mmCIF file of C-alpha atoms in Angstrom:
data_model
loop_
_atom_site.group_PDB
_atom_site.id
_atom_site.type_symbol
_atom_site.label_atom_id
_atom_site.label_comp_id
_atom_site.label_asym_id
_atom_site.label_seq_id
_atom_site.Cartn_x
_atom_site.Cartn_y
_atom_site.Cartn_z
ATOM 1 C CA UNK A 257 15.019 10.443 -10.252
ATOM 2 C CA UNK A 258 12.470 8.088 -8.734
ATOM 3 C CA UNK A 259 10.326 6.131 -11.159
ATOM 4 C CA UNK A 260 6.656 6.368 -10.232
ATOM 5 C CA UNK A 261 4.834 3.065 -10.585
ATOM 6 C CA UNK A 262 1.265 3.263 -11.757
ATOM 7 C CA UNK A 263 -1.287 1.022 -10.105
ATOM 8 C CA UNK A 264 -4.116 -0.298 -12.309
ATOM 9 C CA UNK A 265 -7.468 1.217 -11.345
ATOM 10 C CA UNK A 266 -8.996 -2.163 -10.459
ATOM 11 C CA UNK A 267 -6.413 -2.620 -7.688
ATOM 12 C CA UNK A 268 -7.081 0.746 -6.043
ATOM 13 C CA UNK A 269 -9.759 -0.458 -3.653
ATOM 14 C CA UNK A 270 -7.804 -3.551 -2.680
ATOM 15 C CA UNK A 271 -4.694 -1.498 -1.928
ATOM 16 C CA UNK A 272 -6.704 1.016 0.066
ATOM 17 C CA UNK A 273 -8.154 -1.852 2.103
ATOM 18 C CA UNK A 274 -4.657 -3.177 2.801
ATOM 19 C CA UNK A 275 -3.594 0.279 4.018
ATOM 20 C CA UNK A 276 -6.754 0.573 6.182
ATOM 21 C CA UNK A 277 -6.023 -2.791 7.775
ATOM 22 C CA UNK A 278 -2.374 -1.856 8.395
ATOM 23 C CA UNK A 279 -3.522 1.349 10.101
ATOM 24 C CA UNK A 280 -5.902 -0.788 12.187
ATOM 25 C CA UNK A 281 -2.911 -2.780 13.438
ATOM 26 C CA UNK A 282 -2.926 -5.847 11.188
ATOM 27 C CA UNK A 283 0.457 -7.353 10.349
ATOM 28 C CA UNK A 284 1.609 -7.678 6.750
ATOM 29 C CA UNK A 285 1.179 -11.447 7.079
ATOM 30 C CA UNK A 286 -2.407 -11.163 8.335
ATOM 31 C CA UNK A 287 -3.335 -8.834 5.492
ATOM 32 C CA UNK A 288 -1.674 -11.114 2.948
ATOM 33 C CA UNK A 289 -3.474 -14.221 4.209
ATOM 34 C CA UNK A 290 -6.840 -12.427 4.106
ATOM 35 C CA UNK A 291 -6.308 -11.629 0.411
ATOM 36 C CA UNK A 292 -4.424 -14.736 -0.711
ATOM 37 C CA UNK A 293 -1.190 -12.863 -1.356
ATOM 38 C CA UNK A 294 2.362 -13.006 -0.031
ATOM 39 C CA UNK A 295 3.304 -10.663 2.802
ATOM 40 C CA UNK A 296 6.185 -9.280 0.755
ATOM 41 C CA UNK A 297 3.938 -8.396 -2.195
ATOM 42 C CA UNK A 298 1.399 -6.661 0.058
ATOM 43 C CA UNK A 299 4.096 -4.715 1.896
ATOM 44 C CA UNK A 300 5.861 -3.688 -1.321
ATOM 45 C CA UNK A 301 2.591 -2.562 -2.938
ATOM 46 C CA UNK A 302 1.722 -0.430 0.094
ATOM 47 C CA UNK A 303 5.212 1.079 0.228
ATOM 48 C CA UNK A 304 4.922 1.913 -3.485
ATOM 49 C CA UNK A 305 1.683 3.801 -2.778
ATOM 50 C CA UNK A 306 3.428 5.784 -0.044
ATOM 51 C CA UNK A 307 6.396 6.548 -2.331
ATOM 52 C CA UNK A 308 4.095 7.663 -5.144
ATOM 53 C CA UNK A 309 2.148 9.890 -2.763
ATOM 54 C CA UNK A 310 5.347 11.511 -1.533
ATOM 55 C CA UNK A 311 6.613 12.033 -5.081
ATOM 56 C CA UNK A 312 3.336 13.467 -6.334
ATOM 57 C CA UNK A 313 2.672 15.758 -3.395
ATOM 58 C CA UNK A 314 6.256 16.750 -2.709
ATOM 59 C CA UNK A 315 5.421 16.576 1.003
ATOM 60 C CA UNK A 316 6.884 14.489 3.791
ATOM 61 C CA UNK A 317 4.407 11.628 4.269
ATOM 62 C CA UNK A 318 6.250 10.090 7.218
ATOM 63 C CA UNK A 319 3.630 8.990 9.725
ATOM 64 C CA UNK A 320 0.782 9.616 7.322
ATOM 65 C CA UNK A 321 0.171 5.924 6.705
ATOM 66 C CA UNK A 322 1.175 3.539 9.496
#
């Protein structure tokens, strides 16, 4: 069973902005530098959002993000 990680409400907008920028073609490193984070932490946070979406919806979200 996959454990769903909950994201604090105050991080929602920041995470959504990271996903928007990834969709716009930014690299993980570019996004991380723009927000003063590490590329690994940004990538992992975005992947966790995708995993949570898949778990909650029960749908295949492949291609729905980037």
